[in-house]
PDB file of C-alpha atoms in Angstrom:
ATOM      1  CA  MET A   1      40.695  97.502  81.966  1.00  0.00           C
ATOM      2  CA  LYS A   2      38.769 100.253  83.740  1.00  0.00           C
ATOM      3  CA  PHE A   3      41.200 100.080  86.671  1.00  0.00           C
ATOM      4  CA  LYS A   4      44.328 100.520  84.537  1.00  0.00           C
ATOM      5  CA  LYS A   5      43.891 104.238  83.969  1.00  0.00           C
ATOM      6  CA  PRO A   6      43.668 105.213  87.682  1.00  0.00           C
ATOM      7  CA  ILE A   7      46.665 102.984  88.456  1.00  0.00           C
ATOM      8  CA  ILE A   8      48.728 104.583  85.687  1.00  0.00           C
ATOM      9  CA  TRP A   9      47.750 108.044  86.949  1.00  0.00           C
ATOM     10  CA  ALA A  10      48.675 107.089  90.510  1.00  0.00           C
ATOM     11  CA  ILE A  11      52.079 105.755  89.455  1.00  0.00           C
ATOM     12  CA  SER A  12      52.711 108.858  87.364  1.00  0.00           C
ATOM     13  CA  LEU A  13      51.791 111.083  90.306  1.00  0.00           C
ATOM     14  CA  VAL A  14      54.187 109.217  92.599  1.00  0.00           C
ATOM     15  CA  ILE A  15      57.016 109.552  90.065  1.00  0.00           C
ATOM     16  CA  ILE A  16      56.355 113.278  89.680  1.00  0.00           C
ATOM     17  CA  CYS A  17      56.368 113.741  93.475  1.00  0.00           C
ATOM     18  CA  VAL A  18      59.637 111.832  93.849  1.00  0.00           C
ATOM     19  CA  VAL A  19      61.315 113.867  91.098  1.00  0.00           C
ATOM     20  CA  ALA A  20      59.989 117.123  92.575  1.00  0.00           C
ATOM     21  CA  LEU A  21      61.282 116.139  96.012  1.00  0.00           C
ATOM     22  CA  ALA A  22      64.719 115.334  94.607  1.00  0.00           C
ATOM     23  CA  ILE A  23      64.863 118.737  92.894  1.00  0.00           C
ATOM     24  CA  THR A  24      63.441 120.916  95.674  1.00  0.00           C
ATOM     25  CA  GLN A  25      64.706 119.045  98.748  1.00  0.00           C
ATOM     26  CA  PRO A  26      68.046 117.454  97.787  1.00  0.00           C
ATOM     27  CA  VAL A  27      69.367 117.540 101.372  1.00  0.00           C
ATOM     28  CA  LEU A  28      66.291 115.709 102.647  1.00  0.00           C
ATOM     29  CA  VAL A  29      66.705 113.045  99.980  1.00  0.00           C
ATOM     30  CA  LYS A  30      70.389 112.634 100.867  1.00  0.00           C
ATOM     31  CA  ALA A  31      69.474 112.392 104.548  1.00  0.00           C
ATOM     32  CA  ILE A  32      66.995 109.608 103.880  1.00  0.00           C
ATOM     33  CA  LEU A  33      69.456 107.716 101.694  1.00  0.00           C
ATOM     34  CA  ALA A  34      72.199 108.112 104.321  1.00  0.00           C
ATOM     35  CA  LYS A  35      69.960 106.885 107.125  1.00  0.00           C
ATOM     36  CA  TYR A  36      69.093 103.658 105.368  1.00  0.00           C
ATOM     37  CA  LYS A  37      72.427 102.995 103.667  1.00  0.00           C
ATOM     38  CA  SER A  38      73.695  99.644 104.909  1.00  0.00           C
ATOM     39  CA  THR A  39      76.937  99.256 106.834  1.00  0.00           C
ATOM     40  CA  ASP A  40      76.773  95.454 106.730  1.00  0.00           C
ATOM     41  CA  HIS A  41      79.838  95.256 104.493  1.00  0.00           C
ATOM     42  CA  PHE A  42      82.076  96.858 107.140  1.00  0.00           C
ATOM     43  CA  LEU A  43      84.402  94.304 108.712  1.00  0.00           C
ATOM     44  CA  VAL A  44      84.873  94.007 112.474  1.00  0.00           C
ATOM     45  CA  LEU A  45      88.482  94.398 113.585  1.00  0.00           C
ATOM     46  CA  GLN A  46      89.481  91.193 115.325  1.00  0.00           C
ATOM     47  CA  ALA A  47      91.704  93.010 117.817  1.00  0.00           C
ATOM     48  CA  ASP A  48      88.952  95.460 118.841  1.00  0.00           C
ATOM     49  CA  ASN A  49      85.285  94.832 118.055  1.00  0.00           C
ATOM     50  CA  ARG A  50      84.443  98.509 118.570  1.00  0.00           C
ATOM     51  CA  ILE A  51      86.089  99.206 115.218  1.00  0.00           C
ATOM     52  CA  ARG A  52      84.462  98.463 111.866  1.00  0.00           C
ATOM     53  CA  TYR A  53      86.163  99.189 108.565  1.00  0.00           C
ATOM     54  CA  GLU A  54      85.789  98.849 104.824  1.00  0.00           C
ATOM     55  CA  ALA A  55      88.311  96.292 103.571  1.00  0.00           C
ATOM     56  CA  PRO A  56      90.877  98.745 102.110  1.00  0.00           C
ATOM     57  CA  ALA A  57      90.933 100.698 105.398  1.00  0.00           C
ATOM     58  CA  LYS A  58      92.351  97.977 107.643  1.00  0.00           C
ATOM     59  CA  ARG A  59      95.586  99.884 108.263  1.00  0.00           C
ATOM     60  CA  SER A  60      93.560 102.834 109.554  1.00  0.00           C
ATOM     61  CA  ALA A  61      91.569 100.475 111.769  1.00  0.00           C
ATOM     62  CA  LEU A  62      94.775  99.179 113.318  1.00  0.00           C
ATOM     63  CA  ILE A  63      95.990 102.729 113.935  1.00  0.00           C
ATOM     64  CA  LEU A  64      92.712 103.571 115.670  1.00  0.00           C
ATOM     65  CA  SER A  65      92.947 100.497 117.881  1.00  0.00           C
ATOM     66  CA  GLY A  66      96.214 101.837 119.277  1.00  0.00           C
ATOM     67  CA  PHE A  67      94.608 104.801 121.037  1.00  0.00           C
ATOM     68  CA  LEU A  68      90.840 104.192 121.154  1.00  0.00           C
ATOM     69  CA  ASN A  69      90.938 103.208 124.830  1.00  0.00           C
ATOM     70  CA  ASP A  70      92.681 106.474 125.659  1.00  0.00           C
ATOM     71  CA  SER A  71      90.206 108.579 123.661  1.00  0.00           C
ATOM     72  CA  GLN A  72      87.212 106.872 125.231  1.00  0.00           C
ATOM     73  CA  GLY A  73      88.725 107.353 128.683  1.00  0.00           C
ATOM     74  CA  VAL A  74      89.332 111.069 128.084  1.00  0.00           C
ATOM     75  CA  VAL A  75      85.686 111.577 127.099  1.00  0.00           C
ATOM     76  CA  GLU A  76      84.297 109.688 130.076  1.00  0.00           C
ATOM     77  CA  HIS A  77      86.617 111.496 132.489  1.00  0.00           C
ATOM     78  CA  ALA A  78      85.990 115.000 131.108  1.00  0.00           C
ATOM     79  CA  LEU A  79      82.204 114.574 131.146  1.00  0.00           C
ATOM     80  CA  ASN A  80      82.097 112.410 134.269  1.00  0.00           C
ATOM     81  CA  ALA A  81      79.790 110.041 132.388  1.00  0.00           C
ATOM     82  CA  ASN A  82      79.845 106.686 130.640  1.00  0.00           C
ATOM     83  CA  PHE A  83      78.589 105.641 127.225  1.00  0.00           C
ATOM     84  CA  LYS A  84      75.123 104.121 127.507  1.00  0.00           C
ATOM     85  CA  LYS A  85      75.626 102.067 124.352  1.00  0.00           C
ATOM     86  CA  PRO A  86      78.689 100.214 123.060  1.00  0.00           C
ATOM     87  CA  VAL A  87      81.127 102.357 121.108  1.00  0.00           C
ATOM     88  CA  GLU A  88      81.153 101.536 117.389  1.00  0.00           C
ATOM     89  CA  ILE A  89      83.329 103.397 114.903  1.00  0.00           C
ATOM     90  CA  TYR A  90      83.026 102.952 111.129  1.00  0.00           C
ATOM     91  CA  ILE A  91      86.107 103.705 109.021  1.00  0.00           C
ATOM     92  CA  CYS A  92      85.391 104.451 105.369  1.00  0.00           C
ATOM     93  CA  ALA A  93      87.893 103.532 102.664  1.00  0.00           C
ATOM     94  CA  SER A  94      87.296 106.682 100.609  1.00  0.00           C
ATOM     95  CA  GLN A  95      85.942 110.193 100.999  1.00  0.00           C
ATOM     96  CA  GLU A  96      83.222 109.297  98.514  1.00  0.00           C
ATOM     97  CA  SER A  97      82.047 106.415 100.676  1.00  0.00           C
ATOM     98  CA  PHE A  98      82.144 108.628 103.769  1.00  0.00           C
ATOM     99  CA  ASN A  99      80.084 111.308 102.012  1.00  0.00           C
ATOM    100  CA  GLU A 100      77.325 108.799 101.328  1.00  0.00           C
ATOM    101  CA  TYR A 101      76.864 108.398 105.077  1.00  0.00           C
ATOM    102  CA  VAL A 102      77.651 111.979 106.091  1.00  0.00           C
ATOM    103  CA  PHE A 103      75.543 113.900 103.626  1.00  0.00           C
ATOM    104  CA  LEU A 104      75.937 117.533 104.738  1.00  0.00           C
ATOM    105  CA  SER A 105      79.688 117.990 104.642  1.00  0.00           C
ATOM    106  CA  LYS A 106      81.637 116.736 101.657  1.00  0.00           C
ATOM    107  CA  ASN A 107      85.162 117.211 103.021  1.00  0.00           C
ATOM    108  CA  VAL A 108      84.969 116.719 106.789  1.00  0.00           C
ATOM    109  CA  ARG A 109      87.046 113.989 108.408  1.00  0.00           C
ATOM    110  CA  GLY A 110      84.677 112.577 111.003  1.00  0.00           C
ATOM    111  CA  ALA A 111      81.050 112.830 112.102  1.00  0.00           C
ATOM    112  CA  VAL A 112      78.249 111.144 114.012  1.00  0.00           C
ATOM    113  CA  TYR A 113      75.181 110.633 111.840  1.00  0.00           C
ATOM    114  CA  TRP A 114      72.092 108.546 112.570  1.00  0.00           C
ATOM    115  CA  GLY A 115      73.753 107.132 115.664  1.00  0.00           C
ATOM    116  CA  LYS A 116      76.936 105.963 113.964  1.00  0.00           C
ATOM    117  CA  LEU A 117      80.418 107.442 114.204  1.00  0.00           C
ATOM    118  CA  PHE A 118      82.181 107.604 110.834  1.00  0.00           C
ATOM    119  CA  LEU A 119      85.799 108.456 110.053  1.00  0.00           C
ATOM    120  CA  SER A 120      87.072 109.263 106.559  1.00  0.00           C
ATOM    121  CA  PRO A 121      90.590 108.606 105.209  1.00  0.00           C
ATOM    122  CA  GLY A 122      91.344 112.254 105.941  1.00  0.00           C
ATOM    123  CA  ALA A 123      91.031 111.504 109.643  1.00  0.00           C
ATOM    124  CA  PHE A 124      94.263 109.532 109.350  1.00  0.00           C
ATOM    125  CA  ASN A 125      96.105 111.848 106.960  1.00  0.00           C
ATOM    126  CA  ILE A 126      95.487 115.347 108.324  1.00  0.00           C
ATOM    127  CA  GLY A 127      95.954 116.599 111.878  1.00  0.00           C
ATOM    128  CA  SER A 128      95.637 114.478 115.005  1.00  0.00           C
ATOM    129  CA  THR A 129      93.536 111.346 114.539  1.00  0.00           C
ATOM    130  CA  LYS A 130      93.343 110.854 118.300  1.00  0.00           C
ATOM    131  CA  ARG A 131      92.081 114.385 118.871  1.00  0.00           C
ATOM    132  CA  LEU A 132      89.458 114.061 116.149  1.00  0.00           C
ATOM    133  CA  THR A 133      88.301 110.704 117.505  1.00  0.00           C
ATOM    134  CA  THR A 134      87.956 112.191 120.994  1.00  0.00           C
ATOM    135  CA  HIS A 135      85.889 115.050 119.542  1.00  0.00           C
ATOM    136  CA  GLU A 136      83.549 112.677 117.721  1.00  0.00           C
ATOM    137  CA  LEU A 137      83.282 110.310 120.690  1.00  0.00           C
ATOM    138  CA  THR A 138      82.001 113.258 122.730  1.00  0.00           C
ATOM    139  CA  HIS A 139      79.153 113.660 120.243  1.00  0.00           C
ATOM    140  CA  TYR A 140      78.563 109.928 120.403  1.00  0.00           C
ATOM    141  CA  LEU A 141      78.361 109.882 124.214  1.00  0.00           C
ATOM    142  CA  PHE A 142      75.676 112.568 124.109  1.00  0.00           C
ATOM    143  CA  TYR A 143      73.868 110.563 121.438  1.00  0.00           C
ATOM    144  CA  THR A 144      73.884 107.404 123.579  1.00  0.00           C
ATOM    145  CA  HIS A 145      72.200 109.327 126.396  1.00  0.00           C
ATOM    146  CA  LEU A 146      69.775 111.466 124.414  1.00  0.00           C
ATOM    147  CA  GLY A 147      69.236 109.941 120.998  1.00  0.00           C
ATOM    148  CA  GLU A 148      69.483 111.836 117.713  1.00  0.00           C
ATOM    149  CA  LYS A 149      66.412 114.079 118.010  1.00  0.00           C
ATOM    150  CA  ALA A 150      66.831 115.235 121.619  1.00  0.00           C
ATOM    151  CA  HIS A 151      70.552 115.842 121.132  1.00  0.00           C
ATOM    152  CA  MET A 152      70.022 117.985 118.046  1.00  0.00           C
ATOM    153  CA  GLU A 153      66.994 119.869 119.365  1.00  0.00           C
ATOM    154  CA  GLY A 154      67.860 120.132 123.056  1.00  0.00           C
ATOM    155  CA  VAL A 155      71.503 121.201 122.788  1.00  0.00           C
ATOM    156  CA  PRO A 156      72.458 124.179 120.571  1.00  0.00           C
ATOM    157  CA  LEU A 157      74.932 123.664 117.751  1.00  0.00           C
ATOM    158  CA  TRP A 158      77.621 125.910 119.253  1.00  0.00           C
ATOM    159  CA  PHE A 159      77.623 123.935 122.509  1.00  0.00           C
ATOM    160  CA  ARG A 160      77.563 120.552 120.776  1.00  0.00           C
ATOM    161  CA  GLU A 161      80.737 121.484 118.923  1.00  0.00           C
ATOM    162  CA  GLY A 162      82.163 123.552 121.773  1.00  0.00           C
ATOM    163  CA  ILE A 163      81.902 120.761 124.334  1.00  0.00           C
ATOM    164  CA  ALA A 164      83.402 118.284 121.849  1.00  0.00           C
ATOM    165  CA  GLU A 165      86.400 120.592 121.401  1.00  0.00           C
ATOM    166  CA  PHE A 166      86.551 121.222 125.160  1.00  0.00           C
ATOM    167  CA  VAL A 167      86.939 117.474 125.690  1.00  0.00           C
ATOM    168  CA  ALA A 168      89.374 117.085 122.774  1.00  0.00           C
ATOM    169  CA  ASN A 169      91.484 119.849 124.338  1.00  0.00           C
ATOM    170  CA  GLY A 170      91.768 117.735 127.475  1.00  0.00           C
ATOM    171  CA  GLY A 171      88.815 119.121 129.410  1.00  0.00           C
ATOM    172  CA  ALA A 172      89.573 121.057 132.576  1.00  0.00           C
ATOM    173  CA  ASP A 173      93.290 120.237 132.333  1.00  0.00           C
ATOM    174  CA  TYR A 174      93.625 122.516 129.295  1.00  0.00           C
ATOM    175  CA  THR A 175      93.296 125.679 131.391  1.00  0.00           C
ATOM    176  CA  PHE A 176      94.858 124.353 134.596  1.00  0.00           C
ATOM    177  CA  LYS A 177      96.806 127.270 136.132  1.00  0.00           C
ATOM    178  CA  LYS A 178      96.150 129.256 132.938  1.00  0.00           C
ATOM    179  CA  GLU A 179      93.703 131.894 131.798  1.00  0.00           C
ATOM    180  CA  VAL A 180      91.535 131.297 128.738  1.00  0.00           C
ATOM    181  CA  LEU A 181      92.979 134.518 127.364  1.00  0.00           C
ATOM    182  CA  GLU A 182      96.496 133.060 127.446  1.00  0.00           C
ATOM    183  CA  LEU A 183      95.368 130.257 125.150  1.00  0.00           C
ATOM    184  CA  MET A 184      93.585 132.550 122.720  1.00  0.00           C
ATOM    185  CA  SER A 185      95.400 133.987 119.727  1.00  0.00           C
ATOM    186  CA  HIS A 186      95.105 137.658 118.779  1.00  0.00           C
ATOM    187  CA  LYS A 187      93.211 136.636 115.640  1.00  0.00           C
ATOM    188  CA  GLU A 188      90.714 134.581 117.638  1.00  0.00           C
ATOM    189  CA  ARG A 189      90.102 137.352 120.163  1.00  0.00           C
ATOM    190  CA  GLU A 190      89.678 140.011 117.502  1.00  0.00           C
ATOM    191  CA  ALA A 191      87.322 137.795 115.506  1.00  0.00           C
ATOM    192  CA  TYR A 192      85.111 137.264 118.536  1.00  0.00           C
ATOM    193  CA  LEU A 193      85.144 140.888 119.721  1.00  0.00           C
ATOM    194  CA  SER A 194      84.301 142.121 116.206  1.00  0.00           C
ATOM    195  CA  GLY A 195      80.848 140.595 116.550  1.00  0.00           C
ATOM    196  CA  LYS A 196      81.147 138.790 113.221  1.00  0.00           C
ATOM    197  CA  LEU A 197      80.858 135.409 114.932  1.00  0.00           C
ATOM    198  CA  ASN A 198      77.788 136.217 117.039  1.00  0.00           C
ATOM    199  CA  PHE A 199      75.551 134.171 114.756  1.00  0.00           C
ATOM    200  CA  TRP A 200      77.378 131.004 115.816  1.00  0.00           C
ATOM    201  CA  PHE A 201      75.818 131.122 119.270  1.00  0.00           C
ATOM    202  CA  PHE A 202      72.262 131.247 117.962  1.00  0.00           C
ATOM    203  CA  THR A 203      72.152 129.186 114.767  1.00  0.00           C
ATOM    204  CA  GLN A 204      70.838 125.631 114.635  1.00  0.00           C
ATOM    205  CA  ASN A 205      71.736 125.121 110.988  1.00  0.00           C
ATOM    206  CA  ALA A 206      74.467 122.459 110.871  1.00  0.00           C
ATOM    207  CA  ARG A 207      75.640 123.818 107.517  1.00  0.00           C
ATOM    208  CA  ASP A 208      76.854 126.945 109.313  1.00  0.00           C
ATOM    209  CA  ALA A 209      79.561 124.778 110.886  1.00  0.00           C
ATOM    210  CA  VAL A 210      81.309 124.212 107.559  1.00  0.00           C
ATOM    211  CA  THR A 211      82.799 126.503 104.938  1.00  0.00           C
ATOM    212  CA  LYS A 212      81.633 126.775 101.336  1.00  0.00           C
ATOM    213  CA  ASP A 213      84.296 124.179 100.513  1.00  0.00           C
ATOM    214  CA  GLY A 214      82.646 121.664 102.807  1.00  0.00           C
ATOM    215  CA  VAL A 215      85.334 121.659 105.488  1.00  0.00           C
ATOM    216  CA  VAL A 216      84.863 122.445 109.157  1.00  0.00           C
ATOM    217  CA  ASN A 217      85.065 126.123 110.098  1.00  0.00           C
ATOM    218  CA  TRP A 218      87.664 125.676 112.799  1.00  0.00           C
ATOM    219  CA  LEU A 219      87.552 129.308 113.924  1.00  0.00           C
ATOM    220  CA  LEU A 220      83.929 128.852 115.001  1.00  0.00           C
ATOM    221  CA  TYR A 221      84.760 125.587 116.732  1.00  0.00           C
ATOM    222  CA  ARG A 222      87.742 127.154 118.468  1.00  0.00           C
ATOM    223  CA  ILE A 223      85.851 130.215 119.725  1.00  0.00           C
ATOM    224  CA  GLY A 224      82.976 128.028 120.906  1.00  0.00           C
ATOM    225  CA  ALA A 225      85.394 125.768 122.769  1.00  0.00           C
ATOM    226  CA  LEU A 226      87.135 128.684 124.476  1.00  0.00           C
ATOM    227  CA  PHE A 227      83.739 129.993 125.567  1.00  0.00           C
ATOM    228  CA  VAL A 228      82.947 126.564 127.026  1.00  0.00           C
ATOM    229  CA  HIS A 229      86.290 126.617 128.870  1.00  0.00           C
ATOM    230  CA  PHE A 230      85.382 130.081 130.189  1.00  0.00           C
ATOM    231  CA  ILE A 231      82.013 128.811 131.429  1.00  0.00           C
ATOM    232  CA  HIS A 232      83.672 125.818 133.060  1.00  0.00           C
ATOM    233  CA  ASP A 233      86.384 127.848 134.769  1.00  0.00           C
ATOM    234  CA  SER A 234      83.878 130.354 136.147  1.00  0.00           C
ATOM    235  CA  ASN A 235      82.297 127.569 138.225  1.00  0.00           C
ATOM    236  CA  PRO A 236      83.564 123.994 137.679  1.00  0.00           C
ATOM    237  CA  GLN A 237      81.033 122.472 140.073  1.00  0.00           C
ATOM    238  CA  GLU A 238      78.079 124.000 138.255  1.00  0.00           C
ATOM    239  CA  PHE A 239      79.611 122.980 134.938  1.00  0.00           C
ATOM    240  CA  ASP A 240      79.558 119.355 136.059  1.00  0.00           C
ATOM    241  CA  ASN A 241      75.935 119.884 137.064  1.00  0.00           C
ATOM    242  CA  LEU A 242      75.173 121.398 133.653  1.00  0.00           C
ATOM    243  CA  ILE A 243      76.543 118.332 131.865  1.00  0.00           C
ATOM    244  CA  LYS A 244      74.641 116.021 134.198  1.00  0.00           C
ATOM    245  CA  LEU A 245      71.386 117.871 133.503  1.00  0.00           C
ATOM    246  CA  LEU A 246      71.963 117.840 129.745  1.00  0.00           C
ATOM    247  CA  LEU A 247      72.663 114.106 129.719  1.00  0.00           C
ATOM    248  CA  SER A 248      69.464 113.535 131.687  1.00  0.00           C
ATOM    249  CA  GLY A 249      67.492 115.145 128.869  1.00  0.00           C
ATOM    250  CA  ILE A 250      66.989 118.673 130.228  1.00  0.00           C
ATOM    251  CA  GLU A 251      66.924 121.270 127.439  1.00  0.00           C
ATOM    252  CA  PHE A 252      70.060 123.433 127.323  1.00  0.00           C
ATOM    253  CA  GLY A 253      68.455 126.760 128.271  1.00  0.00           C
ATOM    254  CA  LYS A 254      66.741 125.253 131.300  1.00  0.00           C
ATOM    255  CA  ALA A 255      69.858 123.321 132.314  1.00  0.00           C
ATOM    256  CA  LEU A 256      71.948 126.499 132.103  1.00  0.00           C
ATOM    257  CA  GLN A 257      69.474 128.417 134.251  1.00  0.00           C
ATOM    258  CA  GLU A 258      69.272 125.616 136.795  1.00  0.00           C
ATOM    259  CA  SER A 259      73.044 125.268 137.079  1.00  0.00           C
ATOM    260  CA  TYR A 260      74.398 128.794 136.571  1.00  0.00           C
ATOM    261  CA  GLY A 261      71.248 130.868 137.017  1.00  0.00           C
ATOM    262  CA  LYS A 262      72.062 132.607 133.729  1.00  0.00           C
ATOM    263  CA  ASP A 263      71.281 132.359 130.030  1.00  0.00           C
ATOM    264  CA  THR A 264      73.638 132.193 127.051  1.00  0.00           C
ATOM    265  CA  GLU A 265      73.377 135.923 126.366  1.00  0.00           C
ATOM    266  CA  SER A 266      74.428 136.795 129.932  1.00  0.00           C
ATOM    267  CA  LEU A 267      77.433 134.494 129.794  1.00  0.00           C
ATOM    268  CA  LEU A 268      78.445 135.869 126.397  1.00  0.00           C
ATOM    269  CA  LYS A 269      78.385 139.391 127.841  1.00  0.00           C
ATOM    270  CA  GLU A 270      80.649 138.231 130.670  1.00  0.00           C
ATOM    271  CA  PHE A 271      82.990 136.610 128.153  1.00  0.00           C
ATOM    272  CA  THR A 272      83.064 139.802 126.081  1.00  0.00           C
ATOM    273  CA  LEU A 273      83.824 141.937 129.143  1.00  0.00           C
ATOM    274  CA  TYR A 274      86.550 139.512 130.196  1.00  0.00           C
ATOM    275  CA  LEU A 275      88.258 139.686 126.796  1.00  0.00           C
ATOM    276  CA  SER A 276      87.747 143.453 126.461  1.00  0.00           C
ATOM    277  CA  TYR A 277      89.136 144.171 129.914  1.00  0.00           C
ATOM    278  CA  GLU A 278      92.224 142.071 129.249  1.00  0.00           C
ATOM    279  CA  THR A 279      92.877 143.636 125.836  1.00  0.00           C
TER     280      THR A 279
END
């Protein structure tokens, strides 16, 4: 009997801590739940074992199988690197199901979380599914080389999204015989030159990548991608070296210095001068 009271107090304390955590750190709780949520119920597509899908999403799985080889090839060619782990893509049958795995962004169409690439129904209903898949596969290739922690901490958010868009654009081919400026709309150039987007190149908060409605802020992605194209076109050989260093685990700032001999701020100034001069 004398042990019952301490046990009751201990249980009560644990319950209070759990409730307090859920109230004060809801994102952390969602992250933990997402990490350990099982994907065992996803079915493996017989025609392509890289694709896993919830039963109602078989049609989407078949659509994906039609171009997955091409998307994977584009990523490997653009980055001059191979996936170090087998590609696995999980197709959710509903946005609600997707949101249980991708806890930060309620309306995005695709994401890599905890080492798994998820696509929502929206990936097949809005925009180019192939382009989106190529974007997400770029994230996944980095993950297979670096792991979750090193990828998130060693590569800044703007470059993670910028390089994924660079690859989705077609890599170096996108600006072949063209200037970055030619591919940039007036709205995009003005938005960048206004300085209102400067925060994008220094934030590490993934929530800055989405709008208040939970959808991707494509202007930020687009500007970041054009900056990556600018960096590439200024010295393609060193760009290849930069990617090689990053995939080997070298932190972004050090890799940039070793390849280009410059930091992000210096390259941003060059980009600003380039756009200002051409205006």
